[in-house]
């Protein structure tokens, strides 16, 4: 059962990023343990801890206090199913990706449902999302990663009407590496110039950067790989069978991303 939890801090956070990241962590934790509540302040206590050098947990003072726990039922929107992303904008709106229900929900700061984005009109026909996994918004537009449909969707922020879609970009290096590659955008943001930065499933070259029309520009920020020196020496003397069993030094994929006003 998916849940969303609101929290209050002893001191007001200075960055929306910090606020959103903390909410994301709580959302994921509650989705895993399956806590249910009505939205009122529950009598639940969570330990706050870090790890020492021996990976033993050490209790530390809690920076946040539990204020409320929300479920889809308590919010009157049905049961959540795989909450995969959320975005809190400067206008006080909270966007939630209810992935397996194929919708994006928009709430007020009081957790009142403002709108549900699921089906929309495109070219005179009714279209629908399939497993949205990422949501972002600026002053004018809402950006949704329509993952299973392999596209980005843009909606007007003022009335939630459909604006346009950004389909699969032509990235030759991915086709050459694996002819069966399927493009699945997972998370995305948009900068002030209208360029898109996308985390795509199975892409470890970094973020996929697209121009305003969705044309591929380049990869950005591929994670650095540092090989183990001893293993590199061993590779020179190992047999092919032994090499096949060794770790491959390839970059890891990103989980999420953020962009600020600058």
GROMACS .gro file of C-alpha atoms in nm:
model
  262
    1UNK     CA    1   0.000   0.000   0.000
    2UNK     CA    2   0.145   0.337  -0.095
    3UNK     CA    3   0.144   0.614   0.163
    4UNK     CA    4   0.249   0.978   0.182
    5UNK     CA    5   0.357   1.144   0.501
    6UNK     CA    6   0.394   1.511   0.592
    7UNK     CA    7   0.647   1.627   0.848
    8UNK     CA    8   0.743   1.948   1.026
    9UNK     CA    9   1.091   2.064   1.120
   10UNK     CA   10   1.204   2.243   1.431
   11UNK     CA   11   1.369   2.498   1.202
   12UNK     CA   12   1.225   2.596   0.865
   13UNK     CA   13   1.431   2.446   0.577
   14UNK     CA   14   1.598   2.694   0.347
   15UNK     CA   15   1.567   2.503   0.026
   16UNK     CA   16   1.271   2.346  -0.151
   17UNK     CA   17   1.511   2.076  -0.268
   18UNK     CA   18   1.582   1.967   0.090
   19UNK     CA   19   1.210   1.964   0.167
   20UNK     CA   20   1.127   1.755  -0.138
   21UNK     CA   21   1.411   1.509  -0.083
   22UNK     CA   22   1.309   1.448   0.277
   23UNK     CA   23   0.948   1.389   0.172
   24UNK     CA   24   1.068   1.149  -0.096
   25UNK     CA   25   1.258   0.944   0.159
   26UNK     CA   26   0.962   0.925   0.394
   27UNK     CA   27   0.727   0.839   0.107
   28UNK     CA   28   0.950   0.550   0.000
   29UNK     CA   29   0.993   0.422   0.355
   30UNK     CA   30   0.622   0.416   0.424
   31UNK     CA   31   0.549   0.255   0.088
   32UNK     CA   32   0.780  -0.031   0.185
   33UNK     CA   33   0.652  -0.091   0.537
   34UNK     CA   34   0.288  -0.035   0.442
   35UNK     CA   35   0.179   0.195   0.726
   36UNK     CA   36  -0.185   0.301   0.710
   37UNK     CA   37  -0.342   0.606   0.870
   38UNK     CA   38  -0.619   0.860   0.835
   39UNK     CA   39  -0.411   1.175   0.790
   40UNK     CA   40  -0.427   1.266   1.158
   41UNK     CA   41  -0.112   1.279   1.372
   42UNK     CA   42  -0.043   0.909   1.445
   43UNK     CA   43   0.128   0.771   1.752
   44UNK     CA   44   0.428   0.639   1.560
   45UNK     CA   45   0.790   0.691   1.649
   46UNK     CA   46   1.077   0.637   1.407
   47UNK     CA   47   1.439   0.613   1.516
   48UNK     CA   48   1.686   0.844   1.346
   49UNK     CA   49   2.032   0.697   1.304
   50UNK     CA   50   2.359   0.693   1.116
   51UNK     CA   51   2.624   0.421   1.077
   52UNK     CA   52   2.966   0.412   1.235
   53UNK     CA   53   3.282   0.282   1.063
   54UNK     CA   54   3.180  -0.075   1.142
   55UNK     CA   55   2.832  -0.031   0.991
   56UNK     CA   56   2.666  -0.033   1.333
   57UNK     CA   57   2.363   0.196   1.367
   58UNK     CA   58   2.403   0.493   1.603
   59UNK     CA   59   2.097   0.682   1.728
   60UNK     CA   60   2.106   1.058   1.668
   61UNK     CA   61   1.861   1.340   1.755
   62UNK     CA   62   1.567   1.349   1.515
   63UNK     CA   63   1.573   1.647   1.280
   64UNK     CA   64   1.206   1.598   1.194
   65UNK     CA   65   0.895   1.498   1.387
   66UNK     CA   66   0.616   1.290   1.241
   67UNK     CA   67   0.307   1.505   1.188
   68UNK     CA   68   0.070   1.304   0.972
   69UNK     CA   69   0.045   0.997   0.751
   70UNK     CA   70  -0.174   0.994   0.441
   71UNK     CA   71  -0.308   0.710   0.231
   72UNK     CA   72  -0.502   0.727  -0.091
   73UNK     CA   73  -0.811   0.618   0.100
   74UNK     CA   74  -0.778   0.892   0.362
   75UNK     CA   75  -0.734   1.151   0.085
   76UNK     CA   76  -1.037   1.023  -0.104
   77UNK     CA   77  -0.847   0.925  -0.420
   78UNK     CA   78  -0.855   0.546  -0.394
   79UNK     CA   79  -0.564   0.321  -0.310
   80UNK     CA   80  -0.216   0.440  -0.409
   81UNK     CA   81  -0.016   0.192  -0.615
   82UNK     CA   82   0.361   0.245  -0.644
   83UNK     CA   83   0.419   0.611  -0.564
   84UNK     CA   84   0.739   0.671  -0.761
   85UNK     CA   85   0.798   1.047  -0.752
   86UNK     CA   86   0.678   1.375  -0.607
   87UNK     CA   87   0.744   1.741  -0.677
   88UNK     CA   88   0.667   2.042  -0.461
   89UNK     CA   89   0.653   2.369  -0.656
   90UNK     CA   90   0.682   2.731  -0.548
   91UNK     CA   91   0.307   2.784  -0.576
   92UNK     CA   92   0.229   2.539  -0.297
   93UNK     CA   93   0.121   2.249  -0.516
   94UNK     CA   94   0.235   1.893  -0.453
   95UNK     CA   95   0.250   1.655  -0.752
   96UNK     CA   96   0.249   1.277  -0.690
   97UNK     CA   97   0.318   1.006  -0.950
   98UNK     CA   98   0.076   0.721  -0.873
   99UNK     CA   99   0.251   0.497  -1.122
  100UNK     CA  100   0.050   0.177  -1.139
  101UNK     CA  101  -0.274   0.374  -1.139
  102UNK     CA  102  -0.142   0.563  -1.444
  103UNK     CA  103  -0.203   0.908  -1.304
  104UNK     CA  104  -0.043   1.219  -1.156
  105UNK     CA  105  -0.227   1.371  -0.860
  106UNK     CA  106  -0.205   1.739  -0.766
  107UNK     CA  107  -0.269   1.844  -0.405
  108UNK     CA  108  -0.287   2.172  -0.219
  109UNK     CA  109  -0.074   2.237   0.093
  110UNK     CA  110  -0.379   2.122   0.293
  111UNK     CA  111  -0.371   1.792   0.102
  112UNK     CA  112  -0.691   1.869  -0.087
  113UNK     CA  113  -0.705   1.716  -0.434
  114UNK     CA  114  -0.680   1.988  -0.698
  115UNK     CA  115  -0.659   1.776  -1.012
  116UNK     CA  116  -0.590   1.430  -1.151
  117UNK     CA  117  -0.391   1.400  -1.473
  118UNK     CA  118  -0.453   1.064  -1.640
  119UNK     CA  119  -0.629   1.087  -1.976
  120UNK     CA  120  -0.606   1.384  -2.212
  121UNK     CA  121  -0.701   1.494  -2.562
  122UNK     CA  122  -0.433   1.485  -2.832
  123UNK     CA  123  -0.501   1.543  -3.202
  124UNK     CA  124  -0.872   1.494  -3.152
  125UNK     CA  125  -0.842   1.159  -2.977
  126UNK     CA  126  -0.828   1.053  -2.614
  127UNK     CA  127  -0.481   0.950  -2.497
  128UNK     CA  128  -0.363   0.808  -2.164
  129UNK     CA  129  -0.046   0.768  -1.962
  130UNK     CA  130   0.111   0.429  -1.896
  131UNK     CA  131   0.318   0.409  -1.576
  132UNK     CA  132   0.424   0.773  -1.517
  133UNK     CA  133   0.741   0.766  -1.306
  134UNK     CA  134   0.860   1.127  -1.289
  135UNK     CA  135   0.703   1.472  -1.254
  136UNK     CA  136   0.846   1.825  -1.263
  137UNK     CA  137   0.691   2.171  -1.295
  138UNK     CA  138   0.807   2.526  -1.362
  139UNK     CA  139   0.604   2.846  -1.372
  140UNK     CA  140   0.416   2.751  -1.690
  141UNK     CA  141   0.439   2.379  -1.759
  142UNK     CA  142   0.410   2.037  -1.594
  143UNK     CA  143   0.652   1.774  -1.724
  144UNK     CA  144   0.566   1.404  -1.684
  145UNK     CA  145   0.777   1.100  -1.774
  146UNK     CA  146   0.528   0.865  -1.941
  147UNK     CA  147   0.764   0.573  -1.895
  148UNK     CA  148   0.601   0.275  -2.067
  149UNK     CA  149   0.497   0.491  -2.362
  150UNK     CA  150   0.857   0.611  -2.405
  151UNK     CA  151   0.779   0.982  -2.407
  152UNK     CA  152   0.772   1.306  -2.212
  153UNK     CA  153   0.437   1.480  -2.172
  154UNK     CA  154   0.390   1.853  -2.120
  155UNK     CA  155   0.075   2.008  -1.971
  156UNK     CA  156  -0.021   2.371  -1.913
  157UNK     CA  157   0.011   2.447  -1.545
  158UNK     CA  158  -0.277   2.696  -1.527
  159UNK     CA  159  -0.552   2.457  -1.640
  160UNK     CA  160  -0.374   2.115  -1.668
  161UNK     CA  161  -0.458   2.094  -2.039
  162UNK     CA  162  -0.230   1.894  -2.270
  163UNK     CA  163   0.040   2.095  -2.448
  164UNK     CA  164   0.264   1.852  -2.642
  165UNK     CA  165   0.469   1.535  -2.620
  166UNK     CA  166   0.839   1.469  -2.667
  167UNK     CA  167   0.890   1.124  -2.819
  168UNK     CA  168   1.193   0.895  -2.829
  169UNK     CA  169   1.509   1.083  -2.931
  170UNK     CA  170   1.741   0.938  -3.194
  171UNK     CA  171   2.052   0.830  -3.003
  172UNK     CA  172   2.268   0.627  -3.238
  173UNK     CA  173   2.511   0.503  -2.973
  174UNK     CA  174   2.230   0.322  -2.791
  175UNK     CA  175   2.107   0.156  -3.109
  176UNK     CA  176   2.458   0.046  -3.199
  177UNK     CA  177   2.521  -0.094  -2.851
  178UNK     CA  178   2.198  -0.289  -2.837
  179UNK     CA  179   1.959  -0.299  -3.130
  180UNK     CA  180   1.675  -0.399  -2.899
  181UNK     CA  181   1.713  -0.096  -2.668
  182UNK     CA  182   1.379   0.041  -2.545
  183UNK     CA  183   1.369   0.406  -2.443
  184UNK     CA  184   1.202   0.456  -2.104
  185UNK     CA  185   1.234   0.803  -1.945
  186UNK     CA  186   1.220   0.768  -1.565
  187UNK     CA  187   1.287   1.119  -1.431
  188UNK     CA  188   1.326   1.454  -1.606
  189UNK     CA  189   1.367   1.826  -1.545
  190UNK     CA  190   1.361   2.131  -1.771
  191UNK     CA  191   1.590   2.436  -1.760
  192UNK     CA  192   1.512   2.802  -1.826
  193UNK     CA  193   1.596   2.764  -2.195
  194UNK     CA  194   1.348   2.479  -2.238
  195UNK     CA  195   1.608   2.201  -2.261
  196UNK     CA  196   1.529   1.865  -2.105
  197UNK     CA  197   1.754   1.651  -1.884
  198UNK     CA  198   1.635   1.292  -1.862
  199UNK     CA  199   1.724   0.982  -1.663
  200UNK     CA  200   1.646   0.694  -1.898
  201UNK     CA  201   1.629   0.329  -1.799
  202UNK     CA  202   1.938   0.131  -1.898
  203UNK     CA  203   2.147   0.439  -1.981
  204UNK     CA  204   2.468   0.469  -1.776
  205UNK     CA  205   2.635   0.744  -1.980
  206UNK     CA  206   2.473   1.005  -1.756
  207UNK     CA  207   2.171   1.228  -1.816
  208UNK     CA  208   2.019   1.249  -2.163
  209UNK     CA  209   2.012   1.615  -2.268
  210UNK     CA  210   1.752   1.716  -2.528
  211UNK     CA  211   1.680   2.051  -2.694
  212UNK     CA  212   1.339   2.221  -2.690
  213UNK     CA  213   1.215   2.001  -2.974
  214UNK     CA  214   1.332   1.679  -2.811
  215UNK     CA  215   1.640   1.634  -3.031
  216UNK     CA  216   1.931   1.461  -2.859
  217UNK     CA  217   2.220   1.698  -2.779
  218UNK     CA  218   2.456   1.498  -2.559
  219UNK     CA  219   2.499   1.297  -2.244
  220UNK     CA  220   2.573   1.495  -1.928
  221UNK     CA  221   2.757   1.396  -1.610
  222UNK     CA  222   2.850   1.033  -1.663
  223UNK     CA  223   2.958   0.891  -1.322
  224UNK     CA  224   3.334   0.840  -1.285
  225UNK     CA  225   3.455   0.480  -1.269
  226UNK     CA  226   3.765   0.402  -1.062
  227UNK     CA  227   3.907   0.051  -1.132
  228UNK     CA  228   4.078  -0.152  -0.863
  229UNK     CA  229   4.455  -0.151  -0.937
  230UNK     CA  230   4.517  -0.505  -0.815
  231UNK     CA  231   4.233  -0.644  -1.023
  232UNK     CA  232   4.356  -0.459  -1.332
  233UNK     CA  233   4.695  -0.630  -1.295
  234UNK     CA  234   4.527  -0.968  -1.242
  235UNK     CA  235   4.328  -0.922  -1.562
  236UNK     CA  236   4.652  -0.924  -1.762
  237UNK     CA  237   4.724  -1.284  -1.651
  238UNK     CA  238   4.370  -1.422  -1.613
  239UNK     CA  239   4.209  -1.664  -1.855
  240UNK     CA  240   3.904  -1.568  -2.057
  241UNK     CA  241   3.680  -1.772  -1.824
  242UNK     CA  242   3.824  -1.591  -1.521
  243UNK     CA  243   3.778  -1.251  -1.685
  244UNK     CA  244   3.414  -1.330  -1.761
  245UNK     CA  245   3.355  -1.385  -1.389
  246UNK     CA  246   3.516  -1.058  -1.281
  247UNK     CA  247   3.332  -0.736  -1.216
  248UNK     CA  248   3.287  -0.502  -1.507
  249UNK     CA  249   3.383  -0.143  -1.438
  250UNK     CA  250   3.088   0.047  -1.582
  251UNK     CA  251   2.918   0.363  -1.455
  252UNK     CA  252   2.606   0.326  -1.243
  253UNK     CA  253   2.274   0.479  -1.342
  254UNK     CA  254   2.130   0.781  -1.164
  255UNK     CA  255   1.820   0.754  -0.945
  256UNK     CA  256   1.695   1.112  -0.943
  257UNK     CA  257   1.790   1.469  -1.032
  258UNK     CA  258   1.713   1.828  -0.938
  259UNK     CA  259   1.751   2.166  -1.103
  260UNK     CA  260   1.727   2.504  -0.928
  261UNK     CA  261   1.634   2.854  -1.048
  262UNK     CA  262   1.984   2.917  -1.183
   0.00000   0.00000   0.00000
